[in-house]
CSV table of C-alpha atoms in Angstrom, one decimal:
chain,number,residue,atom,x,y,z
A,737,UNK,CA,-26.7,-5.6,15.2
A,738,UNK,CA,-24.0,-3.9,17.2
A,739,UNK,CA,-24.5,-4.8,20.9
A,740,UNK,CA,-25.5,-1.5,22.6
A,741,UNK,CA,-22.4,-1.9,25.0
A,742,UNK,CA,-20.4,-1.5,22.0
A,743,UNK,CA,-22.2,1.1,20.1
A,744,UNK,CA,-20.1,4.1,19.0
A,745,UNK,CA,-23.0,6.1,17.8
A,746,UNK,CA,-21.6,9.1,20.4
A,747,UNK,CA,-18.3,9.1,18.7
A,748,UNK,CA,-17.4,11.5,16.1
A,749,UNK,CA,-14.2,10.4,14.1
A,750,UNK,CA,-12.2,12.3,11.1
A,751,UNK,CA,-10.3,10.2,8.9
A,752,UNK,CA,-7.6,11.9,6.5
A,753,UNK,CA,-7.2,9.8,3.4
A,754,UNK,CA,-9.4,8.1,1.2
A,755,UNK,CA,-7.2,5.6,-0.5
A,756,UNK,CA,-7.4,2.3,1.0
A,757,UNK,CA,-6.7,2.7,4.8
A,758,UNK,CA,-9.3,5.4,5.2
A,759,UNK,CA,-12.2,3.7,3.6
A,760,UNK,CA,-11.4,0.5,5.3
A,761,UNK,CA,-11.6,2.2,9.0
A,762,UNK,CA,-14.8,4.2,7.7
A,763,UNK,CA,-16.3,0.9,6.9
A,764,UNK,CA,-15.5,-0.7,10.2
A,765,UNK,CA,-16.3,2.1,12.3
A,766,UNK,CA,-19.6,2.5,10.7
A,767,UNK,CA,-20.5,-0.9,11.6
A,768,UNK,CA,-20.4,0.0,15.2
A,769,UNK,CA,-22.5,3.1,14.5
A,770,UNK,CA,-19.5,5.9,14.7
A,771,UNK,CA,-20.1,9.0,12.8
A,772,UNK,CA,-17.4,9.0,10.5
A,773,UNK,CA,-16.0,11.9,8.3
A,774,UNK,CA,-13.4,11.4,5.6
A,775,UNK,CA,-11.4,14.1,4.2
A,776,UNK,CA,-9.3,13.9,0.9
A,777,UNK,CA,-7.5,16.5,-0.8
A,778,UNK,CA,-7.7,14.8,-4.2
A,779,UNK,CA,-11.2,16.2,-5.9
A,780,UNK,CA,-12.4,12.6,-6.2
A,781,UNK,CA,-12.0,9.1,-5.4
A,782,UNK,CA,-8.8,8.1,-7.0
A,783,UNK,CA,-9.0,5.0,-9.6
A,784,UNK,CA,-6.4,2.9,-11.0
A,785,UNK,CA,-2.9,2.6,-9.2
A,786,UNK,CA,-0.9,-0.5,-8.7
A,787,UNK,CA,-2.7,-4.0,-8.1
A,788,UNK,CA,-2.4,-5.1,-4.3
A,789,UNK,CA,-2.7,-8.5,-3.0
A,790,UNK,CA,-4.1,-10.5,0.1
A,791,UNK,CA,-2.9,-13.7,1.1
A,792,UNK,CA,-3.1,-16.3,4.3
A,793,UNK,CA,-6.0,-16.8,6.6
A,794,UNK,CA,-5.7,-13.4,8.8
A,795,UNK,CA,-6.4,-11.4,5.4
A,796,UNK,CA,-9.1,-13.3,4.6
A,797,UNK,CA,-10.5,-13.3,8.1
A,798,UNK,CA,-10.8,-9.7,8.0
A,799,UNK,CA,-12.2,-9.1,4.5
A,800,UNK,CA,-14.8,-11.8,5.4
A,801,UNK,CA,-15.7,-9.8,8.4
A,802,UNK,CA,-15.8,-6.6,6.6
A,803,UNK,CA,-18.0,-8.2,3.8
A,804,UNK,CA,-16.1,-7.5,0.9
A,805,UNK,CA,-14.1,-10.9,0.3
A,806,UNK,CA,-16.6,-12.2,-2.3
A,807,UNK,CA,-16.8,-8.7,-4.3
A,808,UNK,CA,-12.7,-8.6,-4.1
A,809,UNK,CA,-13.0,-12.1,-6.0
A,810,UNK,CA,-15.2,-10.8,-8.3
A,811,UNK,CA,-13.0,-7.8,-9.3
A,812,UNK,CA,-9.5,-9.6,-9.2
A,813,UNK,CA,-6.8,-9.3,-11.7
A,814,UNK,CA,-6.5,-13.1,-12.5
A,815,UNK,CA,-2.9,-12.4,-13.2
A,816,UNK,CA,-0.9,-15.2,-14.1
A,817,UNK,CA,2.7,-15.9,-14.1
A,818,UNK,CA,5.6,-13.5,-14.6
A,819,UNK,CA,8.7,-14.2,-16.4
A,820,UNK,CA,12.4,-12.8,-15.7
A,821,UNK,CA,13.9,-12.5,-19.1
A,822,UNK,CA,17.2,-11.7,-20.7
A,823,UNK,CA,18.1,-8.8,-22.9
A,824,UNK,CA,16.6,-10.7,-26.0
A,825,UNK,CA,13.3,-11.5,-24.2
A,826,UNK,CA,14.1,-15.4,-23.7
A,827,UNK,CA,12.9,-16.9,-20.2
A,828,UNK,CA,15.4,-17.2,-17.6
A,829,UNK,CA,12.8,-18.3,-14.7
A,830,UNK,CA,9.0,-18.2,-14.4
A,831,UNK,CA,7.5,-16.6,-11.1
A,832,UNK,CA,4.3,-18.3,-9.9
A,833,UNK,CA,1.2,-16.1,-9.8
A,834,UNK,CA,1.0,-16.8,-6.0
A,835,UNK,CA,4.5,-15.4,-5.3
A,836,UNK,CA,3.7,-11.9,-6.9
A,837,UNK,CA,-0.1,-11.9,-6.5
A,838,UNK,CA,-1.0,-13.7,-3.2
A,839,UNK,CA,-4.5,-15.6,-3.0
A,840,UNK,CA,-6.1,-12.8,-4.8
A,841,UNK,CA,-5.2,-9.4,-6.3
A,842,UNK,CA,-7.0,-6.4,-7.0
A,843,UNK,CA,-6.4,-2.9,-8.4
A,844,UNK,CA,-6.1,-0.5,-5.7
A,845,UNK,CA,-8.7,1.8,-6.9
A,846,UNK,CA,-11.0,-1.0,-7.4
A,847,UNK,CA,-10.6,-1.8,-3.9
A,848,UNK,CA,-11.0,1.7,-2.8
A,849,UNK,CA,-14.3,1.9,-4.8
A,850,UNK,CA,-15.8,-1.0,-3.4
A,851,UNK,CA,-15.3,0.2,0.1
A,852,UNK,CA,-16.5,3.8,-0.6
A,853,UNK,CA,-19.6,2.4,-2.4
A,854,UNK,CA,-20.1,0.2,1.0
A,855,UNK,CA,-19.7,3.4,3.2
A,856,UNK,CA,-21.0,6.4,1.0
A,857,UNK,CA,-24.3,6.4,2.5
A,858,UNK,CA,-23.5,6.3,6.0
A,859,UNK,CA,-20.0,8.2,6.1
A,860,UNK,CA,-19.7,12.1,4.9
A,861,UNK,CA,-16.8,12.3,2.3
A,862,UNK,CA,-15.3,15.6,1.7
A,863,UNK,CA,-13.1,15.5,-1.5
A,864,UNK,CA,-11.2,18.4,-2.6
A,865,UNK,CA,-9.9,19.5,1.1
A,866,UNK,CA,-7.1,19.2,3.5
A,867,UNK,CA,-6.6,19.9,7.0
A,868,UNK,CA,-4.9,23.3,7.8
A,869,UNK,CA,-4.4,22.9,11.7
A,870,UNK,CA,-5.3,20.4,14.5
A,871,UNK,CA,-5.5,21.2,18.0
A,872,UNK,CA,-6.0,18.8,20.6
A,873,UNK,CA,-8.2,19.7,23.7
A,874,UNK,CA,-9.6,17.7,26.5
A,875,UNK,CA,-12.9,17.8,24.8
A,876,UNK,CA,-12.0,17.0,21.2
A,877,UNK,CA,-9.8,18.0,18.0
A,878,UNK,CA,-10.5,21.4,16.9
A,879,UNK,CA,-9.7,21.1,13.0
A,880,UNK,CA,-9.5,24.0,10.6
A,881,UNK,CA,-9.3,23.2,6.8
A,882,UNK,CA,-7.9,24.7,3.8
A,883,UNK,CA,-11.4,25.3,2.4
A,884,UNK,CA,-14.1,24.2,4.6
A,885,UNK,CA,-15.3,25.6,8.0
A,886,UNK,CA,-13.6,25.0,11.3
A,887,UNK,CA,-15.0,21.7,13.2
A,888,UNK,CA,-14.6,19.7,16.4
A,889,UNK,CA,-14.3,15.8,16.3
A,890,UNK,CA,-13.8,13.2,19.2
A,891,UNK,CA,-10.8,11.7,17.3
A,892,UNK,CA,-8.7,12.1,14.4
A,893,UNK,CA,-7.0,9.4,12.3
A,894,UNK,CA,-4.3,9.9,9.8
A,895,UNK,CA,-4.8,7.4,7.0
A,896,UNK,CA,-3.1,9.8,4.4
A,897,UNK,CA,0.0,7.7,3.1
A,898,UNK,CA,3.6,7.4,3.6
A,899,UNK,CA,4.2,11.2,3.3
A,900,UNK,CA,1.1,11.8,5.6
A,901,UNK,CA,0.4,15.5,6.3
A,902,UNK,CA,-1.4,14.6,9.3
A,903,UNK,CA,1.7,12.9,10.7
A,904,UNK,CA,3.5,15.9,10.0
A,905,UNK,CA,1.2,18.4,11.8
A,906,UNK,CA,1.2,16.0,14.8
A,907,UNK,CA,4.1,14.0,15.4
A,908,UNK,CA,6.8,16.3,13.3
A,909,UNK,CA,8.7,16.2,10.2
A,910,UNK,CA,8.9,13.5,7.8
A,911,UNK,CA,12.7,13.1,7.7
A,912,UNK,CA,12.5,11.8,11.3
A,913,UNK,CA,10.6,8.7,10.6
A,914,UNK,CA,11.3,7.9,7.0
A,915,UNK,CA,14.2,5.4,6.2
A,916,UNK,CA,15.7,5.1,2.8
A,917,UNK,CA,16.3,1.8,1.2
A,918,UNK,CA,18.8,2.8,-1.7
A,919,UNK,CA,16.2,2.3,-4.4
A,920,UNK,CA,13.7,4.5,-6.2
A,921,UNK,CA,10.6,3.2,-8.1
A,922,UNK,CA,8.5,4.6,-10.8
A,923,UNK,CA,5.2,3.4,-12.4
A,924,UNK,CA,3.5,4.4,-15.5
A,925,UNK,CA,0.9,3.3,-18.3
A,926,UNK,CA,2.8,2.2,-21.5
A,927,UNK,CA,1.2,0.6,-24.9
A,928,UNK,CA,1.0,-3.4,-24.9
A,929,UNK,CA,3.5,-3.8,-27.5
A,930,UNK,CA,4.4,-7.5,-26.1
A,931,UNK,CA,0.8,-8.6,-26.5
A,932,UNK,CA,0.8,-9.7,-22.7
A,933,UNK,CA,-2.5,-11.1,-21.3
A,934,UNK,CA,-2.5,-11.1,-17.4
A,935,UNK,CA,1.1,-11.8,-17.5
A,936,UNK,CA,4.3,-10.1,-16.7
A,937,UNK,CA,7.9,-9.7,-17.9
A,938,UNK,CA,11.0,-8.7,-15.9
A,939,UNK,CA,14.3,-7.4,-17.1
A,940,UNK,CA,17.1,-6.8,-14.9
A,941,UNK,CA,20.4,-5.1,-15.4
A,942,UNK,CA,22.8,-4.1,-12.5
A,943,UNK,CA,21.3,-1.8,-10.3
A,944,UNK,CA,17.9,-1.1,-12.6
A,945,UNK,CA,15.2,-3.1,-13.7
A,946,UNK,CA,11.9,-3.0,-16.1
A,947,UNK,CA,8.8,-4.8,-15.4
A,948,UNK,CA,6.1,-4.9,-17.8
A,949,UNK,CA,2.6,-6.5,-16.9
A,950,UNK,CA,-1.0,-6.6,-18.2
A,951,UNK,CA,-3.3,-7.2,-15.3
A,952,UNK,CA,-6.8,-6.4,-16.7
A,953,UNK,CA,-6.8,-8.4,-20.1
A,954,UNK,CA,-6.9,-5.0,-22.1
A,955,UNK,CA,-4.9,-5.8,-25.1
A,956,UNK,CA,-3.7,-2.3,-25.8
A,957,UNK,CA,-2.4,-1.3,-22.4
A,958,UNK,CA,0.2,-2.6,-19.8
A,959,UNK,CA,1.7,-1.2,-16.9
A,960,UNK,CA,5.6,-0.2,-16.5
A,961,UNK,CA,7.3,-0.6,-13.2
A,962,UNK,CA,11.0,0.7,-13.2
A,963,UNK,CA,13.2,0.3,-10.2
A,964,UNK,CA,16.9,1.5,-9.9
A,965,UNK,CA,19.5,1.7,-7.2
A,966,UNK,CA,20.5,5.4,-6.3
A,967,UNK,CA,22.1,7.5,-3.5
A,968,UNK,CA,19.3,9.7,-2.0
A,969,UNK,CA,17.9,12.0,-4.5
A,970,UNK,CA,16.8,15.7,-4.2
A,971,UNK,CA,13.5,16.7,-6.0
A,972,UNK,CA,10.2,18.3,-6.0
A,973,UNK,CA,7.6,15.6,-5.3
A,974,UNK,CA,5.0,17.7,-7.3
A,975,UNK,CA,7.4,18.2,-10.3
A,976,UNK,CA,6.5,15.6,-12.7
A,977,UNK,CA,9.1,16.8,-15.4
A,978,UNK,CA,11.9,16.8,-13.2
A,979,UNK,CA,11.2,13.0,-12.2
A,980,UNK,CA,10.7,12.1,-16.0
A,981,UNK,CA,14.2,13.5,-16.3
A,982,UNK,CA,15.7,11.5,-13.6
A,983,UNK,CA,14.3,8.3,-15.2
A,984,UNK,CA,15.2,9.3,-18.6
A,985,UNK,CA,19.0,9.7,-17.4
A,986,UNK,CA,19.0,6.7,-15.1
A,987,UNK,CA,17.5,4.0,-17.6
A,988,UNK,CA,19.4,5.7,-20.8
A,989,UNK,CA,20.9,2.7,-22.9
A,990,UNK,CA,18.8,0.1,-20.9
A,991,UNK,CA,18.4,-3.1,-22.9
A,992,UNK,CA,15.4,-5.2,-23.8
A,993,UNK,CA,12.2,-2.8,-23.9
A,994,UNK,CA,14.0,0.1,-22.3
A,995,UNK,CA,13.8,2.6,-25.4
A,996,UNK,CA,10.1,2.0,-25.8
A,997,UNK,CA,9.3,2.4,-22.3
A,998,UNK,CA,11.2,5.8,-22.0
A,999,UNK,CA,9.4,6.8,-25.3
A,1000,UNK,CA,6.0,6.0,-23.7
A,1001,UNK,CA,7.1,7.8,-20.5
A,1002,UNK,CA,7.8,11.1,-22.3
A,1003,UNK,CA,3.9,11.3,-22.6
A,1004,UNK,CA,2.8,9.6,-19.5
A,1005,UNK,CA,0.2,11.3,-17.5
A,1006,UNK,CA,-0.2,9.1,-14.8
A,1007,UNK,CA,3.4,9.0,-13.4
A,1008,UNK,CA,4.2,7.5,-10.0
A,1009,UNK,CA,7.6,8.2,-8.7
A,1010,UNK,CA,8.9,7.7,-5.1
A,1011,UNK,CA,11.8,6.1,-3.2
A,1012,UNK,CA,11.6,3.0,-1.4
A,1013,UNK,CA,11.4,3.5,2.0
A,1014,UNK,CA,9.7,2.7,5.3
A,1015,UNK,CA,7.9,4.8,7.8
A,1016,UNK,CA,9.1,4.1,11.6
A,1017,UNK,CA,7.3,6.1,14.5
A,1018,UNK,CA,7.9,6.0,18.2
A,1019,UNK,CA,4.4,5.7,18.7
A,1020,UNK,CA,0.9,5.3,16.6
A,1021,UNK,CA,-1.2,7.9,18.9
A,1022,UNK,CA,-0.9,11.2,20.3
A,1023,UNK,CA,-3.7,12.5,22.6
A,1024,UNK,CA,-6.8,11.9,20.3
A,1025,UNK,CA,-4.9,11.6,17.1
A,1026,UNK,CA,-3.7,8.3,15.6
A,1027,UNK,CA,-1.8,6.9,12.6
A,1028,UNK,CA,-3.2,4.2,10.4
A,1029,UNK,CA,-1.7,2.3,7.5
A,1030,UNK,CA,1.4,3.8,5.6
A,1031,UNK,CA,1.0,6.9,7.8
A,1032,UNK,CA,2.1,5.1,10.5
A,1033,UNK,CA,4.1,1.7,9.5
A,1034,UNK,CA,4.2,2.1,5.9
A,1035,UNK,CA,6.5,0.7,3.1
A,1036,UNK,CA,6.6,1.9,-0.5
A,1037,UNK,CA,6.6,-1.6,-1.8
A,1038,UNK,CA,7.2,-5.5,-0.8
A,1039,UNK,CA,5.7,-4.7,2.7
A,1040,UNK,CA,2.2,-6.1,2.0
A,1041,UNK,CA,1.2,-2.4,3.1
A,1042,UNK,CA,-2.3,-2.9,1.8
A,1043,UNK,CA,-3.0,-5.9,3.8
A,1044,UNK,CA,-1.3,-4.4,6.8
A,1045,UNK,CA,-3.4,-1.5,6.6
A,1046,UNK,CA,-6.8,-3.4,6.4
A,1047,UNK,CA,-5.9,-5.4,9.3
A,1048,UNK,CA,-4.9,-2.4,11.1
A,1049,UNK,CA,-8.2,-0.5,10.5
A,1050,UNK,CA,-9.8,-3.9,11.5
A,1051,UNK,CA,-8.3,-3.7,14.8
A,1052,UNK,CA,-8.3,-0.2,15.3
A,1053,UNK,CA,-12.1,-0.1,15.1
A,1054,UNK,CA,-12.6,-3.3,17.1
A,1055,UNK,CA,-10.6,-1.7,19.9
A,1056,UNK,CA,-12.6,1.2,20.0
A,1057,UNK,CA,-15.8,-0.6,20.1
A,1058,UNK,CA,-14.5,-2.8,22.9
A,1059,UNK,CA,-13.6,0.2,25.0
A,1060,UNK,CA,-16.8,2.2,24.4
A,1061,UNK,CA,-15.0,4.7,22.4
A,1062,UNK,CA,-12.3,5.5,25.1
A,1063,UNK,CA,-9.6,6.6,22.9
A,1064,UNK,CA,-6.7,5.8,25.7
A,1065,UNK,CA,-7.6,2.4,25.9
A,1066,UNK,CA,-8.4,1.5,22.4
A,1067,UNK,CA,-5.2,3.4,21.1
A,1068,UNK,CA,-3.0,1.5,23.3
A,1069,UNK,CA,-4.2,-1.6,22.7
A,1070,UNK,CA,-4.1,-1.1,18.7
A,1071,UNK,CA,-0.7,-0.4,19.1
A,1072,UNK,CA,0.1,-3.2,21.2
A,1073,UNK,CA,-1.6,-5.5,18.5
A,1074,UNK,CA,-0.5,-4.2,15.6
A,1075,UNK,CA,3.1,-2.9,15.9
A,1076,UNK,CA,4.9,-6.3,16.0
A,1077,UNK,CA,2.6,-7.4,12.9
A,1078,UNK,CA,3.7,-4.2,10.9
A,1079,UNK,CA,7.3,-4.7,11.7
A,1080,UNK,CA,7.1,-8.0,10.4
A,1081,UNK,CA,5.9,-7.2,7.2
A,1082,UNK,CA,7.8,-4.4,6.6
A,1083,UNK,CA,10.9,-6.6,7.0
A,1084,UNK,CA,10.0,-8.3,3.9
A,1085,UNK,CA,10.2,-4.7,2.1
A,1086,UNK,CA,13.6,-4.3,2.5
A,1087,UNK,CA,14.2,-6.9,-0.2
A,1088,UNK,CA,12.2,-5.2,-2.7
A,1089,UNK,CA,14.9,-3.2,-4.3
A,1090,UNK,CA,17.6,-5.9,-4.6
A,1091,UNK,CA,15.0,-8.2,-5.8
A,1092,UNK,CA,14.1,-6.2,-9.0
A,1093,UNK,CA,17.4,-4.6,-9.2
A,1094,UNK,CA,20.3,-6.8,-7.9
A,1095,UNK,CA,23.7,-4.6,-7.7
A,1096,UNK,CA,25.5,-6.8,-10.0
A,1097,UNK,CA,25.4,-9.4,-13.0
A,1098,UNK,CA,26.3,-12.1,-10.3
A,1099,UNK,CA,23.5,-11.3,-8.1
A,1100,UNK,CA,21.1,-11.4,-11.0
A,1101,UNK,CA,22.4,-14.7,-11.7
A,1102,UNK,CA,21.9,-15.8,-8.1
A,1103,UNK,CA,18.6,-14.2,-7.6
A,1104,UNK,CA,17.4,-16.2,-10.7
A,1105,UNK,CA,19.0,-19.6,-9.3
A,1106,UNK,CA,17.1,-19.2,-5.9
A,1107,UNK,CA,13.7,-18.2,-7.5
A,1108,UNK,CA,14.0,-21.2,-10.1
A,1109,UNK,CA,14.6,-23.6,-7.2
A,1110,UNK,CA,11.9,-22.1,-5.1
A,1111,UNK,CA,9.3,-22.3,-8.0
A,1112,UNK,CA,9.9,-26.0,-8.7
A,1113,UNK,CA,7.3,-28.5,-7.7
A,1114,UNK,CA,9.1,-30.1,-4.7
A,1115,UNK,CA,9.4,-26.7,-3.1
A,1116,UNK,CA,6.2,-25.1,-4.0
A,1117,UNK,CA,4.3,-25.7,-0.8
A,1118,UNK,CA,7.2,-24.4,1.3
A,1119,UNK,CA,7.5,-21.4,-1.0
A,1120,UNK,CA,3.6,-20.8,-0.6
A,1121,UNK,CA,4.0,-20.9,3.4
A,1122,UNK,CA,7.1,-18.5,3.1
A,1123,UNK,CA,5.3,-15.7,1.1
A,1124,UNK,CA,2.4,-15.9,3.8
A,1125,UNK,CA,4.6,-15.9,7.0
A,1126,UNK,CA,4.6,-12.1,7.5
A,1127,UNK,CA,0.8,-11.7,6.4
A,1128,UNK,CA,-0.5,-14.2,9.1
A,1129,UNK,CA,1.9,-12.9,12.0
A,1130,UNK,CA,-0.9,-11.5,14.4
A,1131,UNK,CA,-3.5,-13.2,16.5
A,1132,UNK,CA,-7.0,-11.5,16.0
A,1133,UNK,CA,-9.5,-11.2,18.9
A,1134,UNK,CA,-13.0,-11.7,18.4
A,1135,UNK,CA,-14.3,-8.4,18.3
A,1136,UNK,CA,-18.1,-7.3,18.8
A,1137,UNK,CA,-20.1,-7.5,15.3
């Protein structure tokens, strides 16, 4: 039972986004009695998505405190080794599962569902709507919505991803905060022509790569991940056809499974396409509005963004409880605790593009030699510590429960 000193029953909080960071914060705030509303522009909870992983004692501590550690394990992917191959499909190096999948791995949509199911009876979820305007006042934030009636909340939290609409409304245009890392990434479902069973294959040519993986044991389906090096591109994020044309041009003539992957792309209805980039804001809060997860310190891939978002949600809710709902004190403490941790995890994401798609054949060979060495038995323990270093780079206080 929550100590009355830390009861947030008087606090109304609007969370924007119901992917991972939003439901994670809703779950943590609901434990303290806060009255939480989550607004999500999608018409329903989004399923599927990439697999996300957790590693190290910090992630485990937070997920255990949230009461979802065991359930995540019950729905984990059980992904095995992933193999770097040549154009003929012959193995060049095996990547151990802990490198790519951490201690436990789960589909993003399944993680969101777990947290939604834990909170849906205590939290108000509003799907198919989005914030139109925010007006910060001394007594609360006045919010208008695209579809629903206007309302006032004590606090508003932007947990709506790398391209956060909330951040744009309060902190300014995305161009001020997004750092591009010279690569793009795409993902979509393809037929499981290689007969993969919870295993993956990665093939690289200079400046581009295709990874195929089967994460759920379905013999018919696999996921394709495409990464390519590029100058900054101008395209409409809502124009899927234009994104498919970009991919078709960039991967024309690609060896290995390239032709089959491009054929599957033509009819794919689940395409994800984005720049490999990071978000760097000057501050994580302004007045009664704060940013959480990718909206405040995101990285497209390789930066353990889901783990950082989960830890951030735990810290933000805990600091609000310690401060009795005083947002000035809580937001300052949240930013102080999470900023360096998030930056440490972001640093690893800068290597994601060059890891998948080294710029030259020489660099491809160098990458393979390095990971062959790191995956060897004598260095296995060192390699595990290396992959966990950023994920454990924060000391968590004891928050009230």
